[in-house]
Amino acid sequence: MVNWIKSGSPWIWLTGGAVSFSLLAVLGLLLLIGWKGLTYFWPTPLLSWQTSSGERLIGQLYDQDEVLASHLSSLKNGKTVKEGDSITRLHIKIANRDIYPSDFVSVLKSQLSEPSVPRGWAVIDRTRDGQFFGKPVGYQLADGVVADNTDIALQAGLVESEQVHQQIQTLMRDKVQVWNQQLEKLRLEKRKRELNHQLDAAYLTQYDQQKSALEQKLTAVSQTLDALREQLRQQALLVVDMRGDTIRIPVSQILHIWYPNDMSLPEKIAHWGKQVWHFVADDPRESNSEGGVFPAIFGTILLVIIMSVIVMPLGVVAAIYLHEYAGENTLTHLIRVAVMNLAGVPSIVYGVFGLGFFVYTIGGTIDSLFYAERLPAPTFGTPGLLWSALTLAVLTLPVVIVATEEGLSRIPLSVRHGSLALGATQFETIWRVVLPMATPAMITGLILAVARAAGEVAPLMLVGVVKMASRLPVDNEFPFIHLERKFMHLGFHIYDVGFQTSNIEAARPLVFATSFLLVAVIVALNLTAIGIRNNLREKYRTMGQD
């Protein structure tokens, strides 16, 4: 036994067991997050209960738990309960939040009858007020007449609604947005001339004419948009809710409709895939508690890419200086100590630094020099994508420096000496020989930087991330990538939905789904970097041999 302990085998087994346990824990966490998030999109059946008071309750069984009967004695009409007895409590989603006080109710199982599965009941996904549970009984056409065949009329109405929505979006994108931009350019040009004391009567006359023409165009297109929206409001689906009331839902508010109790297993699987796609590809609604997360995905990936482009040159240059040029002196020692200390600074401190230095100092200076006509409305002197990327670049800089320097230290001196002996300068040796061989280590630093930066939220709350962004940072307007704009981020989206929404029960599954999506994005970015690193490692493997 003593010899076995001295051989080091126990420590090998302990290390292997710890690594295995850690991997299983991480895998279990991912499976839990994935299960909680992805099952949200499954078409849960609608169940019908009869309460003890004779009311009908129709909804989806969201959750159930056990509560002590002694805590609910006031609800049991004076009946005595034994100490320690528990009662099952059901949490039911009844939706229809625009009609009922809440779209979730909690009822004791003993106060409900056995559930049944009603046929013909639909789940209607709406543009506002969340989902609606009801049984379609008719479709009202634009002239007020109820169609004979509800299903056919509804499908035709949804197709027409989609076409009208496309017309509205086209008009907004190609006309309203363009003309508003032209009006803004006119205003800024006038303001710039006013600051430079270049206003004259001829220019003011031309300005008034151009402004009047654009305003007339906007007025005309606004009337067209109002007519299209009114066309959508005239058609509506008539549905009966669980109380027996007939509710009119305009077709303009209906996004999707499905009948979970009448679907076969293949139809449920297809529906689940469509809902997952809508979650990934659509914009958020209802204060982020409904809809998709595409702007957050786009903002996260774009932020990481810009951060990587900024941090890699800075980190590599710093590592090359420290390892190849700087000698072992007091300055070098201080730089290394500073790098190590930067790695341990809390991320929120970087956010405060970015807000004070990047946003207010550099951004404010840029505004005063190049965008004076836009003041007092700031352009770069406000949190945005560029300042967020720079803040994360400073945050992850120590990781890249350390990883790159370790890679440089692994390259044999014989390689450098051989290059110098053949007549190459030190710069040529570093550029053509050392750096290519150290590329895998540089990519390792990038992987670590991406893994940390993609999940950071605290500094971004100060330097650019927002709850809801009206536009993406990339569009067809010059210069196409707008680094001054605010953006959405998956990490902040999780925080906002989980802790800031007023309807936490409805938003809780989205927290798990977004968390799983954030992990998937980070894994995808890391796998891409790992693939590049492995290819480079194989390419330069023989060069690193003595």
Coordinates of C-alpha atoms in Angstrom, one line a residue:
M1 CA 0.0 0.0 0.0
V2 CA 2.8 2.4 0.9
N3 CA 4.6 1.7 -2.4
W4 CA 1.3 2.2 -4.3
I5 CA 0.8 5.6 -2.6
K6 CA 4.4 6.5 -3.3
S7 CA 4.1 5.6 -7.0
G8 CA 1.6 8.4 -7.4
S9 CA -1.2 6.1 -8.7
P10 CA -3.8 7.4 -6.2
W11 CA -3.3 11.0 -7.3
I12 CA -3.7 9.9 -10.9
W13 CA -7.0 8.2 -10.1
L14 CA -8.1 11.2 -8.0
T15 CA -7.3 13.6 -10.8
G16 CA -9.1 11.4 -13.4
G17 CA -12.1 11.1 -11.1
A18 CA -12.3 14.8 -10.5
V19 CA -12.1 15.5 -14.2
S20 CA -14.8 12.9 -15.0
F21 CA -17.0 14.3 -12.3
S22 CA -16.6 17.8 -13.6
L23 CA -17.4 16.7 -17.1
L24 CA -20.5 14.9 -16.0
A25 CA -21.6 17.9 -13.9
V26 CA -21.2 20.2 -16.9
L27 CA -23.0 17.8 -19.2
G28 CA -25.8 17.4 -16.7
L29 CA -26.2 21.1 -16.4
L30 CA -26.3 21.5 -20.2
L31 CA -28.9 18.7 -20.4
L32 CA -31.0 20.4 -17.7
I33 CA -30.9 23.8 -19.4
G34 CA -31.5 22.3 -22.8
W35 CA -34.5 20.2 -21.6
K36 CA -36.1 23.1 -19.7
G37 CA -35.6 25.4 -22.6
L38 CA -36.4 23.3 -25.7
T39 CA -39.5 21.6 -24.2
Y40 CA -41.1 25.0 -24.0
F41 CA -41.6 24.9 -27.8
W42 CA -43.4 21.5 -27.7
P43 CA -47.2 21.8 -28.4
T44 CA -48.4 21.1 -24.9
P45 CA -52.0 19.9 -24.9
L46 CA -54.9 22.0 -23.6
L47 CA -56.7 20.3 -20.7
S48 CA -60.2 21.0 -19.3
W49 CA -61.1 20.9 -15.6
Q50 CA -64.3 21.6 -13.7
T51 CA -63.8 23.5 -10.4
S52 CA -65.7 22.8 -7.2
S53 CA -67.6 26.0 -7.8
G54 CA -68.8 24.8 -11.2
E55 CA -66.6 26.9 -13.3
R56 CA -64.7 25.6 -16.4
L57 CA -61.0 25.9 -16.5
I58 CA -59.0 25.3 -19.7
G59 CA -55.3 25.7 -20.0
Q60 CA -51.9 24.0 -20.1
L61 CA -50.6 22.2 -17.0
Y62 CA -47.4 24.3 -16.3
D63 CA -46.2 22.8 -13.1
Q64 CA -47.3 21.1 -9.8
D65 CA -45.9 21.0 -6.3
E66 CA -46.8 19.7 -2.9
V67 CA -47.7 22.2 -0.1
L68 CA -48.5 21.5 3.6
A69 CA -52.2 21.2 4.2
S70 CA -51.8 23.2 7.5
H71 CA -50.7 26.2 5.4
L72 CA -54.0 26.0 3.4
S73 CA -56.4 25.3 6.2
S74 CA -58.2 28.5 5.6
L75 CA -59.1 27.3 2.1
K76 CA -60.6 24.0 3.3
N77 CA -63.8 25.4 4.7
G78 CA -62.9 24.8 8.3
K79 CA -61.9 21.1 7.9
T80 CA -59.3 19.8 10.3
V81 CA -56.1 18.6 8.7
K82 CA -53.4 16.4 10.2
E83 CA -49.9 17.8 10.9
G84 CA -47.6 17.0 8.0
D85 CA -50.3 16.2 5.4
S86 CA -49.6 17.7 2.0
I87 CA -51.8 18.7 -0.9
T88 CA -51.0 18.8 -4.6
R89 CA -51.2 22.3 -6.1
L90 CA -51.4 22.7 -9.9
H91 CA -50.0 25.7 -11.8
I92 CA -52.1 26.2 -14.9
K93 CA -51.5 28.6 -17.8
I94 CA -54.8 29.9 -19.0
A95 CA -53.3 32.7 -21.2
N96 CA -55.7 35.4 -22.5
R97 CA -54.0 38.0 -20.3
D98 CA -56.0 40.8 -21.9
I99 CA -59.2 39.3 -20.5
Y100 CA -58.2 37.6 -17.3
P101 CA -56.3 39.2 -14.4
S102 CA -53.4 36.8 -14.9
D103 CA -52.4 34.2 -17.5
F104 CA -51.4 31.8 -14.8
V105 CA -53.5 30.4 -11.9
S106 CA -52.7 28.1 -9.0
V107 CA -55.4 25.7 -7.9
L108 CA -55.5 22.8 -5.5
K109 CA -55.9 19.4 -7.3
S110 CA -58.6 18.4 -4.8
Q111 CA -60.7 21.3 -6.0
L112 CA -60.6 20.2 -9.6
S113 CA -62.2 17.3 -11.5
E114 CA -60.2 14.8 -13.6
P115 CA -58.9 16.6 -16.7
S116 CA -60.3 16.0 -20.1
V117 CA -58.9 16.8 -23.5
P118 CA -61.2 19.1 -25.5
R119 CA -61.1 18.9 -29.3
G120 CA -61.1 21.8 -31.6
W121 CA -59.3 24.2 -29.1
A122 CA -56.5 26.3 -30.5
V123 CA -53.5 28.1 -29.2
I124 CA -53.2 31.5 -31.0
D125 CA -49.8 33.3 -30.9
R126 CA -50.5 37.0 -31.1
T127 CA -48.3 40.1 -31.7
R128 CA -49.3 41.5 -28.2
D129 CA -50.9 40.3 -25.0
G130 CA -49.3 36.8 -25.3
Q131 CA -51.1 33.7 -26.4
F132 CA -54.8 33.1 -26.5
F133 CA -56.6 29.8 -25.8
G134 CA -59.9 29.4 -27.4
K135 CA -62.1 27.5 -29.8
P136 CA -62.5 29.1 -33.3
V137 CA -66.2 29.4 -34.2
G138 CA -66.2 31.8 -37.1
Y139 CA -64.3 34.2 -39.3
Q140 CA -65.5 37.7 -39.9
L141 CA -64.7 39.1 -43.4
A142 CA -63.9 42.7 -44.2
D143 CA -67.6 43.4 -45.0
G144 CA -68.7 42.0 -41.6
V145 CA -70.1 38.8 -43.0
V146 CA -69.1 35.6 -41.2
A147 CA -67.5 33.0 -43.6
D148 CA -69.1 29.6 -44.0
N149 CA -65.9 27.7 -43.7
T150 CA -63.8 29.0 -40.8
D151 CA -60.6 27.1 -41.5
I152 CA -60.4 28.0 -45.2
A153 CA -61.3 31.7 -44.5
L154 CA -58.7 31.8 -41.7
Q155 CA -55.9 30.4 -43.9
A156 CA -56.8 32.8 -46.7
G157 CA -56.9 35.7 -44.2
L158 CA -53.5 34.8 -42.7
V159 CA -52.0 34.7 -46.2
E160 CA -53.5 38.0 -47.0
S161 CA -52.4 39.4 -43.7
E162 CA -48.8 38.3 -44.4
Q163 CA -48.9 39.9 -47.8
V164 CA -50.2 43.2 -46.3
H165 CA -47.5 43.0 -43.6
Q166 CA -44.9 42.6 -46.3
Q167 CA -46.3 45.7 -48.1
I168 CA -46.1 47.7 -44.9
Q169 CA -42.5 46.6 -44.2
T170 CA -41.5 47.4 -47.8
L171 CA -43.0 50.8 -47.6
M172 CA -41.4 51.4 -44.2
R173 CA -38.0 50.3 -45.5
D174 CA -37.9 51.7 -49.0
K175 CA -39.7 55.0 -48.5
V176 CA -40.4 56.0 -44.9
Q177 CA -36.9 55.1 -43.6
V178 CA -35.2 56.6 -46.6
W179 CA -37.1 59.9 -46.6
N180 CA -36.6 60.2 -42.8
Q181 CA -32.9 59.8 -43.3
Q182 CA -33.0 62.5 -46.0
L183 CA -34.8 64.8 -43.7
E184 CA -32.2 64.2 -41.0
K185 CA -29.4 64.9 -43.4
L186 CA -31.1 68.2 -44.4
R187 CA -31.4 69.1 -40.8
L188 CA -27.8 68.3 -40.0
E189 CA -26.6 70.2 -43.1
K190 CA -28.5 73.2 -42.1
R191 CA -27.2 73.0 -38.5
K192 CA -23.6 72.6 -39.8
R193 CA -24.0 75.7 -42.0
E194 CA -25.5 77.6 -39.1
L195 CA -22.5 76.7 -36.9
N196 CA -20.1 77.9 -39.7
H197 CA -22.2 81.0 -40.3
Q198 CA -22.8 80.0 -44.0
L199 CA -26.6 80.4 -44.0
D200 CA -28.0 82.5 -46.9
A201 CA -31.4 83.2 -48.4
A202 CA -30.8 81.0 -51.4
Y203 CA -29.9 78.0 -49.3
L204 CA -32.8 78.5 -46.9
T205 CA -35.2 78.7 -49.8
Q206 CA -33.8 75.4 -51.3
Y207 CA -33.9 73.8 -47.8
D208 CA -37.6 74.7 -47.3
Q209 CA -38.5 73.3 -50.7
Q210 CA -36.7 70.0 -50.2
K211 CA -38.1 69.7 -46.7
S212 CA -41.6 70.4 -47.9
A213 CA -41.4 67.9 -50.7
L214 CA -40.1 65.2 -48.4
E215 CA -42.9 65.9 -45.8
Q216 CA -45.5 65.7 -48.5
K217 CA -44.2 62.3 -49.6
L218 CA -44.2 61.1 -45.9
T219 CA -47.8 62.3 -45.5
A220 CA -48.9 60.4 -48.6
V221 CA -47.2 57.2 -47.6
S222 CA -48.6 57.5 -44.1
Q223 CA -52.1 57.6 -45.5
T224 CA -51.3 54.5 -47.5
L225 CA -50.0 52.7 -44.4
D226 CA -53.1 53.7 -42.4
A227 CA -55.3 52.2 -45.2
L228 CA -53.3 48.9 -45.1
R229 CA -53.5 48.7 -41.3
E230 CA -57.3 49.4 -41.4
Q231 CA -57.6 46.6 -44.0
L232 CA -56.0 44.2 -41.5
R233 CA -58.2 45.3 -38.7
Q234 CA -61.5 44.7 -40.6
Q235 CA -61.0 40.9 -40.7
A236 CA -61.1 39.0 -37.5
L237 CA -61.3 35.4 -36.0
L238 CA -64.1 34.7 -33.7
V239 CA -63.2 32.4 -30.8
V240 CA -65.0 31.2 -27.6
D241 CA -63.0 31.2 -24.4
M242 CA -63.4 28.9 -21.4
R243 CA -66.1 31.2 -19.9
G244 CA -68.2 30.8 -23.1
D245 CA -67.7 34.4 -24.3
T246 CA -67.1 35.1 -28.0
I247 CA -63.9 37.1 -28.5
R248 CA -63.0 39.0 -31.7
I249 CA -59.3 38.7 -32.5
P250 CA -58.2 40.9 -35.5
V251 CA -56.2 38.9 -38.1
S252 CA -53.5 41.5 -37.9
Q253 CA -52.6 40.3 -34.4
I254 CA -52.4 36.6 -35.2
L255 CA -49.0 35.3 -35.9
H256 CA -49.5 31.5 -35.6
I257 CA -52.3 29.2 -34.7
W258 CA -52.3 25.5 -33.9
Y259 CA -54.5 22.8 -32.4
P260 CA -52.3 20.9 -30.0
N261 CA -55.1 18.4 -29.0
D262 CA -55.7 17.4 -32.6
M263 CA -52.0 17.0 -33.7
S264 CA -50.3 13.7 -34.5
L265 CA -46.7 13.0 -33.3
P266 CA -45.1 14.0 -36.7
E267 CA -47.1 17.2 -36.7
K268 CA -46.0 18.0 -33.2
I269 CA -42.4 17.4 -34.1
A270 CA -42.7 19.6 -37.2
H271 CA -44.4 22.3 -35.1
W272 CA -41.6 22.1 -32.5
G273 CA -39.0 22.7 -35.2
K274 CA -40.9 25.7 -36.5
Q275 CA -41.2 27.2 -33.1
V276 CA -37.5 26.7 -32.4
W277 CA -36.7 28.4 -35.7
H278 CA -39.0 31.3 -34.9
F279 CA -37.3 31.7 -31.6
V280 CA -33.9 31.9 -33.3
A281 CA -34.9 34.0 -36.3
D282 CA -37.6 36.4 -35.0
D283 CA -37.4 39.7 -33.1
P284 CA -38.5 39.8 -29.4
R285 CA -42.0 41.1 -28.4
E286 CA -43.8 41.9 -25.2
S287 CA -40.7 43.3 -23.3
N288 CA -38.7 40.3 -24.4
S289 CA -41.1 37.8 -22.8
E290 CA -42.4 36.7 -26.2
G291 CA -41.0 36.2 -29.7
G292 CA -37.4 35.4 -30.7
V293 CA -33.9 36.5 -29.9
F294 CA -32.3 37.1 -33.3
P295 CA -31.0 40.6 -32.5
A296 CA -29.4 39.3 -29.4
I297 CA -27.7 36.5 -31.3
F298 CA -26.5 38.9 -33.9
G299 CA -25.3 41.4 -31.4
T300 CA -23.4 38.8 -29.4
I301 CA -21.6 37.3 -32.4
L302 CA -20.7 40.7 -33.9
L303 CA -19.4 42.0 -30.6
V304 CA -17.2 38.9 -30.2
I305 CA -15.8 39.3 -33.7
I306 CA -15.0 43.0 -33.3
M307 CA -13.5 42.4 -29.9
S308 CA -11.3 39.6 -31.4
V309 CA -10.1 41.9 -34.2
I310 CA -9.1 44.5 -31.6
V311 CA -7.6 42.3 -28.9
M312 CA -5.5 39.9 -31.0
P313 CA -3.1 42.5 -32.5
L314 CA -2.7 44.3 -29.2
G315 CA -2.1 41.1 -27.3
V316 CA 0.3 39.6 -29.8
V317 CA 2.4 42.8 -30.1
A318 CA 2.6 43.1 -26.3
A319 CA 3.7 39.4 -26.0
I320 CA 6.3 39.8 -28.7
Y321 CA 7.8 42.8 -27.0
L322 CA 7.9 41.2 -23.6
H323 CA 9.4 37.9 -24.9
E324 CA 11.5 38.9 -27.9
Y325 CA 12.7 42.5 -27.3
A326 CA 12.4 43.5 -23.7
G327 CA 15.1 42.5 -21.3
E328 CA 14.7 41.3 -17.8
N329 CA 14.6 44.7 -16.0
T330 CA 12.4 46.6 -13.7
L331 CA 10.1 47.9 -16.4
T332 CA 9.5 44.4 -17.8
H333 CA 8.8 43.2 -14.3
L334 CA 6.3 46.0 -13.7
I335 CA 4.5 45.2 -17.0
R336 CA 4.2 41.5 -16.1
V337 CA 2.8 42.4 -12.7
A338 CA 0.3 44.8 -14.3
V339 CA -0.8 42.2 -16.8
M340 CA -1.4 39.6 -14.0
N341 CA -3.3 42.2 -11.9
L342 CA -5.5 43.1 -14.9
A343 CA -6.5 39.5 -15.2
G344 CA -7.9 39.6 -11.6
V345 CA -9.8 42.9 -11.8
P346 CA -13.6 42.5 -11.6
S347 CA -15.4 42.9 -14.9
I348 CA -17.7 45.7 -13.6
V349 CA -14.6 47.8 -13.0
Y350 CA -13.8 47.5 -16.7
G351 CA -17.3 48.7 -17.4
V352 CA -16.8 51.8 -15.3
F353 CA -13.4 52.4 -17.0
G354 CA -14.9 52.0 -20.5
L355 CA -17.8 54.4 -19.6
G356 CA -15.4 57.1 -18.3
F357 CA -12.6 56.8 -20.7
F358 CA -14.0 55.4 -24.0
V359 CA -17.5 56.8 -23.9
Y360 CA -17.2 60.2 -22.2
T361 CA -13.6 61.1 -23.0
I362 CA -12.8 59.6 -26.4
G363 CA -16.4 59.6 -27.7
G364 CA -17.2 63.1 -26.4
T365 CA -14.0 64.4 -28.1
I366 CA -15.0 62.7 -31.4
D367 CA -18.5 64.3 -31.2
S368 CA -17.1 67.8 -30.6
L369 CA -14.6 67.5 -33.5
F370 CA -16.5 65.7 -36.2
Y371 CA -20.2 65.7 -35.2
A372 CA -20.8 69.1 -33.7
E373 CA -23.9 69.6 -35.8
R374 CA -25.6 66.6 -34.0
L375 CA -25.0 68.0 -30.5
P376 CA -26.4 68.0 -27.9
A377 CA -27.6 64.5 -29.1
P378 CA -24.4 62.4 -28.9
T379 CA -23.1 60.1 -31.7
F380 CA -20.0 58.4 -30.2
G381 CA -20.3 60.1 -26.8
T382 CA -22.9 57.5 -25.7
P383 CA -22.6 53.8 -25.0
G384 CA -22.4 51.7 -28.2
L385 CA -21.0 48.7 -30.0
L386 CA -17.5 50.1 -30.5
W387 CA -17.0 51.0 -26.8
S388 CA -18.3 47.6 -25.7
A389 CA -15.9 45.8 -28.0
L390 CA -13.0 48.0 -26.7
T391 CA -13.9 47.4 -23.1
L392 CA -14.0 43.6 -23.6
A393 CA -10.7 43.8 -25.5
V394 CA -9.1 45.5 -22.5
L395 CA -10.8 42.9 -20.2
T396 CA -9.4 39.9 -22.2
L397 CA -6.0 41.4 -23.2
P398 CA -4.1 39.7 -20.3
V399 CA -5.4 36.3 -21.5
V400 CA -4.1 36.8 -25.0
I401 CA -0.8 38.2 -23.8
V402 CA -0.1 35.2 -21.4
A403 CA -1.2 32.5 -24.0
T404 CA 0.9 34.1 -26.8
E405 CA 4.0 34.5 -24.6
E406 CA 3.8 30.9 -23.5
G407 CA 3.6 29.8 -27.1
L408 CA 6.6 31.9 -28.0
S409 CA 8.6 30.3 -25.2
R410 CA 8.0 26.8 -26.6
I411 CA 9.7 27.6 -29.9
P412 CA 13.3 26.3 -29.8
L413 CA 16.1 28.8 -29.9
S414 CA 17.7 26.7 -32.7
V415 CA 14.9 27.9 -35.0
R416 CA 15.7 31.5 -34.4
H417 CA 19.4 30.9 -34.6
G418 CA 19.0 29.1 -37.9
S419 CA 17.0 32.0 -39.4
L420 CA 19.5 34.6 -38.2
A421 CA 22.4 32.5 -39.5
L422 CA 20.9 32.5 -42.9
G423 CA 20.9 36.3 -42.9
A424 CA 17.4 37.2 -41.8
T425 CA 16.9 40.1 -39.4
Q426 CA 15.3 39.7 -36.1
F427 CA 12.0 41.2 -37.4
E428 CA 12.0 38.9 -40.4
T429 CA 12.7 35.9 -38.1
I430 CA 9.8 36.9 -35.9
W431 CA 7.4 37.7 -38.7
R432 CA 8.2 34.7 -41.0
V433 CA 9.3 31.9 -38.6
V434 CA 8.4 32.5 -35.0
L435 CA 4.9 33.9 -35.4
P436 CA 3.6 31.2 -37.7
M437 CA 4.8 28.6 -35.3
A438 CA 3.2 30.4 -32.4
T439 CA -0.1 30.8 -34.1
P440 CA -1.7 27.8 -32.3
A441 CA -0.9 29.4 -29.0
M442 CA -2.3 32.7 -30.2
I443 CA -5.5 30.9 -31.3
T444 CA -5.7 29.3 -27.8
G445 CA -5.6 32.8 -26.3
L446 CA -8.4 33.8 -28.7
I447 CA -10.4 30.8 -27.6
L448 CA -10.1 31.8 -23.9
A449 CA -10.8 35.4 -24.7
V450 CA -14.0 34.5 -26.7
A451 CA -15.2 32.2 -23.9
R452 CA -14.9 34.9 -21.3
A453 CA -16.1 37.8 -23.4
A454 CA -19.2 36.1 -24.8
G455 CA -20.6 35.6 -21.3
E456 CA -19.8 39.0 -19.8
V457 CA -22.8 41.1 -18.9
A458 CA -21.8 43.5 -16.1
P459 CA -19.5 45.8 -18.1
L460 CA -21.8 45.8 -21.2
M461 CA -24.6 47.2 -19.1
L462 CA -22.6 50.4 -18.8
V463 CA -21.1 50.7 -22.3
G464 CA -23.6 49.7 -24.9
V465 CA -26.1 46.8 -24.3
V466 CA -29.8 47.6 -24.2
K467 CA -33.0 45.8 -23.4
M468 CA -34.5 46.4 -26.9
A469 CA -32.7 47.7 -30.0
S470 CA -34.8 49.3 -32.7
R471 CA -32.2 48.6 -35.4
L472 CA -29.4 46.1 -36.0
P473 CA -25.8 47.5 -36.0
V474 CA -25.5 46.3 -39.6
D475 CA -27.8 47.5 -42.4
N476 CA -27.8 48.7 -46.0
E477 CA -27.1 52.3 -45.0
F478 CA -23.5 53.7 -45.4
P479 CA -21.1 52.8 -43.7
F480 CA -23.2 49.6 -43.3
I481 CA -21.6 48.7 -39.9
H482 CA -22.7 51.3 -37.4
L483 CA -20.3 51.0 -34.4
E484 CA -22.0 53.8 -32.6
R485 CA -25.3 52.1 -32.2
K486 CA -26.5 50.2 -29.1
F487 CA -27.1 46.5 -29.4
M488 CA -28.7 43.5 -27.8
H489 CA -26.8 40.7 -26.1
L490 CA -27.8 37.1 -25.1
G491 CA -26.3 37.4 -21.6
F492 CA -28.2 40.7 -20.9
H493 CA -31.3 39.2 -22.5
I494 CA -31.1 36.3 -19.9
Y495 CA -30.8 38.8 -17.1
D496 CA -33.6 41.0 -18.3
V497 CA -36.1 38.2 -18.9
G498 CA -35.2 36.4 -15.7
F499 CA -35.1 39.3 -13.3
Q500 CA -36.8 42.4 -14.9
T501 CA -39.9 41.1 -16.6
S502 CA -43.3 41.5 -14.9
N503 CA -44.5 38.1 -16.0
I504 CA -41.8 35.8 -14.7
E505 CA -43.9 32.6 -15.0
A506 CA -44.3 33.1 -18.8
A507 CA -40.7 34.2 -19.3
R508 CA -39.0 31.5 -17.2
P509 CA -38.8 28.9 -20.0
L510 CA -37.2 31.6 -22.2
V511 CA -34.5 32.0 -19.7
F512 CA -33.5 28.4 -20.1
A513 CA -33.9 28.5 -23.9
T514 CA -31.7 31.7 -24.2
S515 CA -29.1 30.2 -21.8
F516 CA -28.8 27.1 -23.9
L517 CA -28.6 29.2 -27.0
L518 CA -25.8 31.3 -25.5
V519 CA -23.8 28.2 -24.6
A520 CA -24.4 26.9 -28.1
V521 CA -23.1 30.2 -29.6
I522 CA -20.0 30.1 -27.4
V523 CA -19.3 26.4 -28.2
A524 CA -19.7 27.1 -32.0
L525 CA -17.3 30.0 -31.8
N526 CA -14.8 28.0 -29.8
L527 CA -15.1 25.0 -32.1
T528 CA -14.3 27.2 -35.1
A529 CA -11.2 28.6 -33.4
I530 CA -10.2 25.1 -32.2
G531 CA -10.5 23.8 -35.8
I532 CA -8.3 26.6 -37.1
R533 CA -5.7 26.0 -34.3
N534 CA -5.5 22.2 -35.0
N535 CA -4.9 22.8 -38.7
L536 CA -2.1 25.3 -37.9
R537 CA -0.6 23.0 -35.3
E538 CA -0.4 20.2 -37.8
K539 CA 1.0 22.5 -40.4
Y540 CA 3.9 23.8 -38.2
R541 CA 4.5 20.6 -36.2
T542 CA 7.7 19.6 -38.0
M543 CA 9.1 23.1 -37.8
G544 CA 9.1 23.0 -34.0
Q545 CA 11.3 19.9 -33.8
D546 CA 14.9 20.2 -32.9

